[in-house]
Coordinates of C-alpha atoms (C1' of nucleotides) in Angstrom, one line a residue:
Chain K
M59 CA 66.0 241.7 125.2
S60 CA 68.1 241.2 122.2
E61 CA 69.2 237.7 123.1
E62 CA 69.6 235.7 119.9
K63 CA 68.4 232.2 120.3
S64 CA 69.0 230.1 117.2
L65 CA 66.0 228.6 115.6
N66 CA 65.5 225.0 115.0
F67 CA 64.7 223.9 111.4
I68 CA 60.9 223.9 111.9
E69 CA 61.0 227.4 113.5
E70 CA 63.0 228.5 110.4
I71 CA 60.3 227.1 108.1
I72 CA 57.6 228.8 110.0
T73 CA 59.4 232.1 110.2
N74 CA 59.8 232.0 106.4
D75 CA 56.2 230.9 105.8
L76 CA 55.0 233.8 107.9
A77 CA 57.4 236.3 106.2
E78 CA 56.4 235.2 102.7
G79 CA 52.7 235.3 103.6
K80 CA 52.2 231.6 102.9
C81 CA 50.0 231.7 106.0
K82 CA 48.8 234.5 108.2
S83 CA 49.1 232.5 111.5
I84 CA 49.9 229.0 112.4
L85 CA 47.8 226.1 113.6
T86 CA 49.5 223.0 114.9
R87 CA 48.1 219.8 116.4
F88 CA 49.1 217.1 118.8
P89 CA 47.6 213.9 117.3
P90 CA 47.9 210.9 119.7
E91 CA 46.2 207.6 119.1
P92 CA 44.3 206.9 122.3
N93 CA 45.7 203.4 122.7
G94 CA 48.1 203.9 125.6
Y95 CA 49.6 206.3 128.0
L96 CA 51.7 209.3 127.1
H97 CA 55.4 209.1 127.8
I98 CA 58.3 211.6 127.8
G99 CA 58.7 211.1 124.0
H100 CA 55.2 212.5 123.6
A101 CA 56.1 215.3 125.9
K102 CA 58.8 216.3 123.3
S103 CA 56.1 216.4 120.6
I104 CA 53.6 218.2 122.9
C105 CA 56.2 220.9 123.9
L106 CA 57.1 221.3 120.2
N107 CA 53.6 221.7 118.9
F108 CA 52.2 223.8 121.7
G109 CA 55.5 225.7 122.1
L110 CA 55.6 226.6 118.4
A111 CA 52.0 228.0 118.6
T112 CA 52.9 230.1 121.6
R113 CA 56.1 231.4 120.1
F114 CA 54.5 232.4 116.8
G115 CA 51.1 233.6 118.1
G116 CA 49.2 230.6 116.8
A117 CA 47.2 227.8 118.4
T118 CA 47.2 224.0 118.8
N119 CA 44.4 221.4 118.4
L120 CA 44.4 218.2 120.5
R121 CA 43.3 215.6 118.0
F122 CA 42.7 211.9 118.8
D123 CA 43.7 209.8 115.8
D124 CA 41.1 207.2 116.6
T125 CA 40.7 205.3 113.3
N126 CA 41.5 201.8 114.7
P127 CA 38.7 200.9 117.1
T128 CA 40.3 197.6 118.2
T129 CA 43.1 199.3 120.2
E130 CA 41.5 202.5 121.4
E131 CA 39.7 203.3 124.6
T132 CA 38.1 206.2 126.4
E133 CA 40.3 205.5 129.4
Y134 CA 43.3 206.5 127.2
V135 CA 41.6 209.6 125.9
D136 CA 41.0 210.8 129.5
S137 CA 44.6 210.1 130.6
I138 CA 46.0 211.9 127.6
K139 CA 43.9 215.0 128.2
A140 CA 45.0 215.0 131.9
D141 CA 48.7 214.6 131.0
V142 CA 48.7 217.4 128.4
Q143 CA 47.0 219.7 130.9
W144 CA 49.3 218.7 133.7
L145 CA 52.2 219.6 131.4
G146 CA 50.7 223.1 131.3
F147 CA 49.2 223.3 127.8
N148 CA 45.8 224.3 126.5
W149 CA 44.4 223.3 123.2
V150 CA 41.9 225.5 121.3
K151 CA 39.9 222.6 119.9
E152 CA 39.5 219.0 121.1
C153 CA 39.1 217.0 117.9
Y154 CA 38.7 213.4 116.9
A155 CA 39.4 211.8 113.5
S156 CA 36.2 209.9 114.2
D157 CA 34.3 213.1 114.0
Y158 CA 35.3 213.2 110.3
F159 CA 34.1 209.7 109.4
D160 CA 31.2 211.0 107.3
Q161 CA 33.4 213.6 105.6
L162 CA 36.2 211.0 105.0
Y163 CA 33.6 208.6 103.5
Q164 CA 32.6 211.4 101.1
Y165 CA 36.2 212.0 100.2
A166 CA 36.6 208.4 99.4
I167 CA 33.6 208.6 97.0
Q168 CA 35.2 211.6 95.4
L169 CA 38.3 209.6 94.7
I170 CA 36.3 206.7 93.2
E171 CA 34.4 209.1 91.0
K172 CA 37.8 210.5 89.8
G173 CA 38.8 207.0 89.0
V174 CA 41.7 207.0 91.4
A175 CA 40.4 204.5 93.9
Y176 CA 39.0 201.0 93.6
V177 CA 37.6 198.2 95.6
D178 CA 40.0 195.2 95.8
D179 CA 38.8 191.7 96.9
S180 CA 42.3 190.3 97.3
S181 CA 43.4 188.9 100.7
P182 CA 46.1 190.6 102.7
A183 CA 48.7 188.0 101.5
E184 CA 47.8 188.5 97.9
I185 CA 48.0 192.3 98.2
A186 CA 51.4 192.0 99.8
L187 CA 52.6 189.7 97.1
Q188 CA 51.2 191.9 94.3
K189 CA 52.9 195.0 95.8
G190 CA 56.3 193.5 94.8
T191 CA 59.5 194.4 96.7
P192 CA 61.5 197.6 97.1
T193 CA 63.7 196.4 94.3
M194 CA 61.0 194.9 92.1
A195 CA 57.8 196.5 90.8
G196 CA 54.4 195.1 91.8
T197 CA 52.0 193.4 89.4
G198 CA 48.6 194.7 90.4
N199 CA 45.4 192.7 89.6
D200 CA 42.2 192.8 87.6
F201 CA 40.3 194.5 90.4
R202 CA 42.1 197.7 89.4
N203 CA 40.1 197.8 86.2
R204 CA 36.7 197.8 87.9
S205 CA 34.4 200.5 86.6
I206 CA 33.6 203.6 88.6
A207 CA 30.0 202.6 88.9
E208 CA 31.0 199.1 90.2
N209 CA 33.4 200.6 92.7
L210 CA 30.8 203.0 93.9
A211 CA 28.3 200.3 94.4
L212 CA 30.8 197.9 96.1
F213 CA 32.2 200.6 98.4
N214 CA 28.6 201.5 99.5
E215 CA 28.0 197.8 100.2
M216 CA 31.1 197.6 102.2
K217 CA 29.8 200.4 104.3
E218 CA 26.4 198.8 104.5
G219 CA 27.9 195.7 106.0
K220 CA 27.3 193.4 103.2
Y221 CA 30.8 191.9 103.3
A222 CA 32.8 190.1 106.0
D223 CA 35.8 191.7 107.7
G224 CA 38.8 191.5 105.4
A225 CA 36.8 190.5 102.4
K226 CA 37.3 193.8 100.5
V227 CA 39.4 197.0 100.9
L228 CA 39.3 200.3 99.2
R229 CA 42.6 201.2 97.5
A230 CA 44.1 204.3 95.9
K231 CA 44.9 203.7 92.2
I232 CA 48.3 205.3 92.0
G233 CA 50.5 202.6 90.5
L234 CA 52.6 199.6 91.5
S235 CA 56.1 200.5 90.5
S236 CA 57.0 203.4 92.8
P237 CA 60.3 202.9 94.7
N238 CA 58.3 204.1 97.7
M239 CA 56.3 201.1 98.8
H240 CA 53.8 203.3 100.5
M241 CA 52.8 204.7 97.1
R242 CA 51.9 201.3 95.6
D243 CA 48.1 201.5 95.5
P244 CA 47.9 202.0 99.3
L245 CA 44.9 200.9 101.3
L246 CA 42.4 203.6 102.1
Y247 CA 39.6 201.7 103.9
R248 CA 39.2 198.3 105.5
I249 CA 36.2 196.5 106.9
K250 CA 36.4 196.0 110.6
R251 CA 33.5 195.1 112.8
A252 CA 34.6 196.5 116.1
T253 CA 32.8 198.8 118.5
H254 CA 34.4 202.2 118.4
H255 CA 34.9 204.1 121.7
R256 CA 33.0 207.1 120.3
T257 CA 31.0 206.0 117.2
G258 CA 30.0 202.7 118.6
D259 CA 28.7 200.3 115.9
T260 CA 27.7 203.0 113.4
W261 CA 30.6 202.1 111.1
C262 CA 32.0 198.8 109.9
I263 CA 34.5 200.4 107.6
Y264 CA 37.3 202.5 109.0
P265 CA 39.8 204.7 107.2
M266 CA 43.5 203.9 107.4
Y267 CA 46.0 206.4 108.9
D268 CA 47.1 207.5 105.4
F269 CA 43.5 208.4 104.5
A270 CA 42.7 210.1 107.8
H271 CA 45.6 212.0 109.0
G272 CA 46.3 214.5 106.2
Q273 CA 42.6 214.8 105.6
S274 CA 42.0 215.6 109.3
D275 CA 44.8 218.2 109.1
A276 CA 43.1 219.8 106.1
I277 CA 39.7 219.8 107.6
E278 CA 41.1 221.6 110.7
N279 CA 43.2 224.0 108.5
I280 CA 46.4 222.8 110.2
T281 CA 49.2 224.8 108.7
H282 CA 52.2 222.8 110.0
S283 CA 51.6 219.1 110.7
I284 CA 54.6 217.9 112.6
C285 CA 55.4 214.2 113.1
T286 CA 58.3 211.9 113.6
L287 CA 60.8 210.6 111.1
E288 CA 59.2 207.2 110.3
F289 CA 56.4 209.1 108.5
I290 CA 58.8 210.5 105.9
P291 CA 57.8 207.8 103.4
H292 CA 54.2 208.7 104.0
R293 CA 54.6 212.3 103.0
P294 CA 54.1 211.8 99.2
L295 CA 50.8 210.0 100.0
Y296 CA 49.8 212.8 102.4
E297 CA 50.3 215.3 99.6
W298 CA 48.6 213.0 97.0
G299 CA 45.5 213.0 99.1
I300 CA 45.3 216.7 99.6
E301 CA 46.0 217.3 95.9
Q302 CA 43.4 214.8 94.6
L303 CA 40.8 216.1 97.0
G304 CA 41.7 219.8 96.5
I305 CA 41.5 220.5 100.2
F306 CA 43.4 222.8 102.5
P307 CA 47.1 222.3 101.8
S308 CA 48.5 221.3 105.2
K309 CA 52.2 220.5 105.1
Q310 CA 53.9 217.7 106.9
Y311 CA 57.3 218.1 108.6
E312 CA 59.3 215.4 110.4
F313 CA 61.7 215.5 113.4
A314 CA 63.6 212.8 115.2
R315 CA 61.8 211.1 118.1
L316 CA 63.3 211.1 121.6
N317 CA 65.4 208.3 122.9
M318 CA 66.8 208.2 126.4
T319 CA 69.5 206.2 128.0
Y320 CA 68.5 203.5 130.5
T321 CA 64.8 203.4 129.4
I322 CA 62.5 202.6 126.5
M323 CA 59.9 204.6 124.6
S324 CA 58.1 201.8 122.7
K325 CA 54.5 201.7 123.7
R326 CA 54.5 198.0 123.0
K327 CA 57.4 197.3 125.3
L328 CA 56.1 199.6 128.0
L329 CA 52.8 197.7 127.9
Q330 CA 54.7 194.5 128.3
L331 CA 56.4 195.8 131.5
V332 CA 53.0 196.5 132.9
T333 CA 51.2 193.3 131.9
E334 CA 54.1 191.0 132.9
G335 CA 54.4 192.7 136.2
H336 CA 57.9 194.1 135.9
V337 CA 56.4 197.4 137.1
S338 CA 53.2 197.9 139.1
S339 CA 51.3 200.0 136.6
W340 CA 51.5 202.6 133.8
D341 CA 52.1 205.2 136.5
D342 CA 54.8 203.2 138.3
P343 CA 57.3 205.9 139.2
R344 CA 60.0 204.1 137.2
M345 CA 58.1 204.3 134.0
P346 CA 59.0 207.0 131.5
T347 CA 55.3 207.8 131.2
I348 CA 54.0 211.3 132.1
S349 CA 51.8 209.8 134.8
G350 CA 54.8 207.8 136.2
M351 CA 57.0 210.8 136.2
R352 CA 54.3 212.9 137.8
R353 CA 53.9 210.3 140.6
R354 CA 57.6 210.1 141.0
G355 CA 57.7 213.9 141.7
Y356 CA 58.9 215.4 138.4
T357 CA 57.5 218.9 137.9
P358 CA 55.9 220.0 134.6
E359 CA 58.3 222.9 134.6
S360 CA 61.3 220.5 134.7
I361 CA 59.9 218.4 131.9
R362 CA 59.3 221.4 129.7
D363 CA 62.8 222.7 130.4
F364 CA 64.1 219.3 129.4
C365 CA 62.2 219.3 126.1
E366 CA 63.5 222.8 125.5
R367 CA 67.1 221.7 126.1
I368 CA 67.2 218.6 123.9
G369 CA 66.4 220.6 120.8
I370 CA 64.7 219.5 117.6
A371 CA 66.5 218.0 114.7
K372 CA 66.3 215.2 112.2
R373 CA 69.1 213.1 113.4
E374 CA 68.7 210.0 115.5
N375 CA 69.6 210.7 119.1
I376 CA 69.8 209.2 122.5
I377 CA 69.7 211.7 125.4
D378 CA 71.5 211.2 128.6
F379 CA 69.2 210.4 131.4
S380 CA 71.3 212.7 133.5
L381 CA 70.1 215.7 131.6
L382 CA 66.5 215.0 132.8
E383 CA 67.9 214.6 136.3
F384 CA 69.7 217.8 136.0
C385 CA 66.5 219.6 134.9
V386 CA 64.4 218.3 137.8
R387 CA 67.2 219.0 140.4
E388 CA 67.6 222.5 139.2
H389 CA 63.9 223.2 139.6
L390 CA 63.4 221.3 142.8
N391 CA 66.4 222.9 144.4
K392 CA 64.6 226.2 144.1
I393 CA 61.2 225.2 145.3
A394 CA 61.5 222.2 147.6
Q395 CA 61.2 222.5 151.3
R396 CA 64.1 221.0 153.3
R397 CA 63.3 218.3 155.8
M398 CA 65.4 215.8 157.8
V399 CA 64.8 212.1 157.4
V400 CA 67.0 209.3 158.8
T401 CA 66.7 206.2 156.6
D402 CA 69.0 203.7 158.3
P403 CA 68.9 204.8 161.9
V404 CA 71.4 204.4 164.7
K405 CA 70.8 205.8 168.2
L406 CA 72.9 208.9 169.3
I407 CA 72.7 209.9 172.9
I408 CA 74.0 213.2 174.1
T409 CA 75.1 212.5 177.6
N410 CA 75.5 216.1 178.8
Y411 CA 72.3 217.5 177.4
A412 CA 70.3 218.4 180.6
Q413 CA 67.1 219.7 179.2
A414 CA 64.2 217.5 178.3
E415 CA 63.9 219.0 174.8
E416 CA 63.9 222.3 173.0
M417 CA 62.6 223.6 169.7
L418 CA 65.2 224.7 167.1
S419 CA 64.4 226.7 164.0
S420 CA 65.7 225.6 160.6
E421 CA 65.4 227.3 157.2
N422 CA 62.9 225.7 154.8
N423 CA 65.0 226.5 151.8
P424 CA 68.4 228.2 151.8
E425 CA 67.9 229.1 148.1
D426 CA 64.8 231.1 149.0
T427 CA 65.2 234.0 151.4
E428 CA 61.4 234.2 151.6
G429 CA 61.1 230.5 152.4
G430 CA 60.8 230.9 156.1
V431 CA 61.8 228.6 158.9
R432 CA 60.2 225.7 160.7
Q433 CA 60.5 224.4 164.3
V434 CA 62.4 221.1 164.8
P435 CA 62.4 219.4 168.2
F436 CA 65.7 218.5 169.7
S437 CA 66.4 216.2 172.6
N438 CA 69.2 214.0 174.1
E439 CA 68.2 211.0 172.2
L440 CA 68.4 211.2 168.4
W441 CA 68.4 209.1 165.3
I442 CA 71.3 209.6 162.9
E443 CA 72.3 207.8 159.7
R444 CA 74.3 204.6 160.2
D445 CA 76.5 205.8 157.3
D446 CA 77.4 208.8 159.3
F447 CA 79.5 206.9 161.8
M448 CA 82.7 205.0 161.2
E449 CA 84.5 203.0 163.8
E450 CA 87.8 203.6 162.2
P451 CA 87.4 206.7 160.1
T452 CA 89.3 207.0 156.8
K453 CA 91.3 210.0 155.8
K454 CA 88.7 212.2 154.1
Y455 CA 85.8 211.1 156.3
F456 CA 84.1 214.3 157.6
R457 CA 81.5 212.6 159.8
L458 CA 81.3 210.9 163.1
G459 CA 83.8 208.5 164.7
P460 CA 85.6 208.1 168.0
D461 CA 86.7 211.5 169.2
L462 CA 85.5 213.2 166.1
M463 CA 83.3 216.3 166.0
V464 CA 80.5 217.3 163.7
R465 CA 77.6 219.7 163.6
L466 CA 74.1 218.5 163.9
K467 CA 72.2 220.6 161.3
S468 CA 70.5 223.6 162.8
A469 CA 71.6 222.4 166.3
Y470 CA 74.9 221.9 168.1
I471 CA 78.4 220.7 167.5
I472 CA 78.9 217.4 169.2
K473 CA 81.9 215.2 170.0
C474 CA 81.7 211.4 169.9
E475 CA 82.9 209.9 173.1
R476 CA 82.2 206.2 172.8
F477 CA 79.9 203.6 171.1
E478 CA 78.3 200.3 171.8
K479 CA 77.7 197.3 169.6
D480 CA 75.1 194.6 169.7
A481 CA 75.7 190.9 169.8
A482 CA 76.0 190.8 166.0
G483 CA 78.8 193.4 166.1
N484 CA 76.7 196.2 164.7
V485 CA 77.1 199.7 166.2
Q486 CA 74.0 200.1 168.3
T487 CA 74.4 203.3 170.3
I488 CA 76.7 206.2 170.0
Y489 CA 77.4 208.5 172.9
A490 CA 78.5 212.1 172.5
T491 CA 78.7 215.3 174.3
Y492 CA 77.5 218.7 172.9
F493 CA 78.9 222.2 173.2
D494 CA 76.1 224.4 174.5
N495 CA 77.7 227.5 173.2
S496 CA 77.7 226.2 169.6
K497 CA 74.0 226.5 168.9
S498 CA 73.2 227.4 165.3
G499 CA 72.9 231.1 164.7
A500 CA 74.5 231.8 168.1
D501 CA 77.7 229.9 167.9
T502 CA 80.4 231.4 170.2
S503 CA 82.4 228.2 170.6
G504 CA 85.0 229.1 168.0
L505 CA 85.0 225.4 167.0
H506 CA 85.2 224.5 163.3
V507 CA 84.0 221.2 162.0
K508 CA 83.9 219.9 158.4
G509 CA 80.8 217.7 158.6
T510 CA 77.2 218.5 159.2
L511 CA 74.7 215.7 159.8
H512 CA 71.0 215.5 159.6
W513 CA 69.2 214.0 162.6
V514 CA 65.7 213.4 164.1
S515 CA 64.7 213.5 167.8
A516 CA 63.8 209.9 168.6
K517 CA 60.8 210.6 170.7
H518 CA 59.4 213.1 168.3
A519 CA 60.1 211.2 165.1
V520 CA 57.4 210.3 162.6
P521 CA 57.7 206.9 160.8
V522 CA 57.7 207.2 157.0
V523 CA 58.0 204.7 154.1
L524 CA 60.5 205.6 151.4
N525 CA 60.6 204.3 147.8
E526 CA 64.0 205.0 146.4
Y527 CA 64.1 204.5 142.6
D528 CA 67.0 203.8 140.3
R529 CA 67.1 203.5 136.6
L530 CA 64.8 200.9 135.2
F531 CA 67.4 199.3 132.9
S532 CA 71.1 198.6 133.5
V533 CA 72.3 199.3 130.0
E534 CA 72.4 202.7 128.2
D535 CA 70.9 201.8 124.9
V536 CA 68.2 199.4 125.8
A537 CA 66.4 199.4 122.4
N538 CA 69.6 198.4 120.6
A539 CA 71.0 196.0 123.2
E540 CA 71.2 192.4 122.0
G541 CA 68.5 189.9 122.9
D542 CA 65.3 190.5 124.9
F543 CA 65.1 193.9 126.4
K544 CA 63.7 192.4 129.6
E545 CA 67.0 190.8 130.3
Y546 CA 68.4 194.2 131.0
I547 CA 65.8 195.2 133.7
N548 CA 67.7 196.6 136.7
P549 CA 66.7 194.2 139.6
N550 CA 67.4 197.0 142.0
S551 CA 65.3 199.7 140.4
L552 CA 63.2 200.0 143.5
N553 CA 64.4 200.0 147.1
T554 CA 61.7 200.4 149.7
T555 CA 62.6 201.4 153.3
T556 CA 59.6 200.5 155.5
I557 CA 60.8 202.4 158.6
A558 CA 62.6 205.6 158.2
W559 CA 62.3 208.5 160.8
G560 CA 61.2 211.9 159.8
E561 CA 60.6 215.3 161.4
P562 CA 57.2 215.9 162.9
A563 CA 56.7 218.8 160.5
F564 CA 55.4 216.2 158.0
L565 CA 52.2 216.0 160.1
N566 CA 51.3 219.5 158.9
D567 CA 52.6 219.3 155.4
A568 CA 50.3 219.3 152.4
P569 CA 50.5 216.1 150.3
E570 CA 51.4 217.9 147.1
M571 CA 54.5 219.6 148.7
R572 CA 57.9 218.9 147.2
F573 CA 60.7 218.1 149.6
Q574 CA 64.4 217.8 149.7
F575 CA 65.4 215.4 152.4
L576 CA 68.7 216.8 153.5
R577 CA 71.7 215.0 152.1
K578 CA 69.4 212.4 150.6
G579 CA 67.5 213.7 147.6
Y580 CA 64.2 215.1 146.4
F581 CA 61.0 213.3 147.5
Y582 CA 57.3 213.6 146.8
Q583 CA 54.3 211.9 148.5
D584 CA 53.1 208.8 146.7
T585 CA 49.5 208.6 145.5
I586 CA 48.9 205.9 148.2
S587 CA 50.4 208.0 151.0
T588 CA 48.1 209.0 153.9
K589 CA 48.5 211.0 157.1
D590 CA 48.6 207.8 159.1
K591 CA 51.1 206.1 156.7
L592 CA 53.3 208.6 154.9
V593 CA 54.9 207.2 151.8
F594 CA 57.5 209.2 149.9
N595 CA 58.9 208.5 146.4
R596 CA 62.4 209.7 145.7
T597 CA 62.3 211.8 142.5
V598 CA 66.0 212.1 142.2
T599 CA 69.1 211.8 144.4
L600 CA 71.2 214.8 145.3
K601 CA 74.5 214.9 143.5
D602 CA 76.8 212.8 145.7
A603 CA 80.5 213.9 145.6
W604 CA 81.2 211.6 148.6
A605 CA 79.9 208.5 146.7
K606 CA 82.3 209.3 143.9
E607 CA 85.2 209.9 146.2
Q608 CA 84.5 206.5 147.8
K609 CA 84.6 204.7 144.5
K610 CA 88.1 205.8 143.8
Chain E
rU269 C1' 71.3 195.5 97.1
rG270 C1' 66.0 199.9 95.2
rC271 C1' 64.3 204.4 97.5
rC272 C1' 64.3 207.8 101.7
rU273 C1' 66.8 210.3 106.0
rG274 C1' 70.9 211.6 108.4
rA275 C1' 76.4 212.1 110.0
rU276 C1' 79.9 218.3 114.6
rG277 C1' 83.5 216.2 121.8
rG278 C1' 81.1 210.8 126.0
rU279 C1' 75.6 212.8 125.0
rG280 C1' 72.6 216.6 122.8
rU281 C1' 72.5 221.0 120.0
rA282 C1' 74.5 225.8 117.4
rA283 C1' 77.5 228.2 113.7
rC284 C1' 73.2 229.8 107.0
rG285 C1' 81.2 230.6 102.9
rG286 C1' 84.9 234.2 107.5
rU287 C1' 87.3 233.0 115.5
rA288 C1' 83.9 225.5 115.8
rG289 C1' 80.0 228.0 120.5
rC290 C1' 76.3 226.4 124.4
rA291 C1' 74.3 222.7 127.7
rC292 C1' 74.6 218.0 130.2
rA293 C1' 78.3 214.5 131.7
rA294 C1' 83.5 214.0 133.4
rC295 C1' 87.6 216.3 136.1
rU296 C1' 90.1 220.6 139.1
rG297 C1' 89.8 224.4 142.5
rU298 C1' 86.8 227.6 145.7
rU299 C1' 82.6 228.8 148.9
rU300 C1' 79.2 226.4 152.1
rU301 C1' 75.9 224.7 159.1
rU302 C1' 73.3 219.8 153.1
rG303 C1' 80.2 215.9 150.7
rG304 C1' 73.7 219.8 148.1
rU305 C1' 73.7 224.8 145.9
rG306 C1' 76.7 228.8 144.0
rC307 C1' 81.3 230.5 141.6
rA308 C1' 85.9 229.8 138.7
rG309 C1' 88.3 226.7 135.5
rU310 C1' 90.1 222.1 132.6
rU311 C1' 89.6 217.9 129.1
rU312 C1' 87.3 216.1 124.7
rG313 C1' 84.7 217.3 118.3
rU314 C1' 83.4 218.8 112.2
rC315 C1' 82.7 210.4 109.0
rU316 C1' 86.2 209.9 104.6
rU317 C1' 88.6 211.2 99.7
rG318 C1' 88.8 214.6 96.1
rG319 C1' 87.1 219.4 94.1
rU320 C1' 85.4 224.9 94.0
rU321 C1' 87.3 229.2 96.9
rC322 C1' 91.7 234.1 99.4
rG323 C1' 88.9 231.1 103.0
rA324 C1' 84.7 225.0 103.6
rA325 C1' 81.5 222.0 109.4
rU326 C1' 78.9 224.8 105.6
rC327 C1' 79.0 224.5 98.4
rC328 C1' 80.0 220.2 94.5
rA329 C1' 81.4 214.9 93.3
rG330 C1' 82.5 210.0 94.9
rG331 C1' 82.8 206.7 99.0
rU332 C1' 81.8 205.0 104.2
rC333 C1' 78.7 204.3 108.2
rA334 C1' 74.0 204.6 110.8
rG335 C1' 68.6 204.6 110.7
rG336 C1' 63.9 204.0 108.1
rC337 C1' 60.7 201.8 104.2
rA338 C1' 57.3 196.1 101.5
rA339 C1' 50.9 195.9 108.9
rC340 C1' 43.5 195.4 106.3
rC341 C1' 48.7 199.6 113.0
rA342 C1' 49.4 204.7 113.9

RNA sequence: UGCCUGAUGGUGUAACGGUAGCACAACUGUUUUUGGUGCAGUUUGUCUUGGUUCGAAUCCAGGUCAGGCAACCA
């Protein structure tokens, strides 16, 4: 294997660090805040961090960045762990920023003792005002000049609960004229009386992100701390903290977050979709959440493949949704068992079929020679797709119409003789004759037909419910579209068929099996599906050359 | 009108001073008992202006455009 795969910029950095002996091995971390469900954008970060560790023989911590008790919940911790595991990754250590609250408090005292942190009594508005603007230096205030002893005492009192929420904050004493707003005496600690999902009411002061993240990285000896672009301005502060404290020199690197066409990644907006009922839940199969994609039928393999293909860089990007679809089709094509399901049924009667019924065998997966076959019952009364019949066929129509011949998949070639309509003028019954010497696998008829249809024997058919999903939004770049993003919700993102007819093989199929419904798409049993009421979610359609042809 | 990022086909991503490649998308053709799959092929690109160099996507200078930054959020 001398295949040369080019390295992304982070892999180059790591390769160099290892070569120069800056570190003996690497340790990365995936640091979600447990305030929501993971989505495909997180998957990119997960695959990056865990993938890097695998590639370079290192390891990865799962760390919950739980420094804001008002938004965080154990429910989210559990779902995040489940999602990471489902994606196929294992962390060496499960960590929590909240485990470091004591240590962080000690770090803060160290800064106060060094004279580089102070307690400020100003209100949020005053602090904002005193910070100045990007083009104008801030002014600061008298609290900056408090003595070390006074700061120590006040910070202790903050911790002891002597002051009301918001009454005081601990700030770093760096200066107020930096062109980087994040460096203008940033807040380190705030008073917040809220019950933390892990530490309960032990604390009433909590560290800010900027006084927790880099410190947590250092405590865990993280070598490469990888985050998204919006944290670039925080990096000087990240480094300031490590330097002032003299702790392990973790390094921060930034990459561009994932954007995808026809969907959104913002946790806030996703939450809105759920709370306002535009989707049923966080794991609604239309959601770009890991749990939604899992329910829809995406495989972990396909998501990992997708994350591998999109690459890692610093430039803003918007990935075609069709790449994700390609990845899942490619995987499912290889592993999904084929089944026949008729979604918009019309009756087909084979007038010269004398037997009551017979069992025909059909391959489970033509891509897999080991895939085996299954038995499919055939009789003289079948359901076929309404779309597969045309009263007056057009030129390139390879399906059924008066006097036209097609093959029934894994069965016989038939010829349409006539059809009947109901009072409303809809085709109700199609009558055909079959060629008994055209049986699949033993065809001696010499007939050649262009179309092959899927079908289900009417008296053996099993009723199934189908959820067919389409993109959640109707515009490519939802985040940058004008106005409220909700205006662009695709009203037809879910199409439910309450009665479709499927093969009886479903009765013996395990719920976690992945299927391709012939000529329809890939389907996966929904979480609410039962043996008595089978419900399938369409993961993705098949490519449809005919649909394109029709549009012309 | 300050600072920080970035700019390669429709979308991503490579090329580390020496043939602009790969994937998706789109479009042909071909194979096919899935209008699926497979196979073969086509179209489309270095933001701009200068400079350095035998040679620039790459180095330098200026410009343009895009995104980010002033939460007691992360």
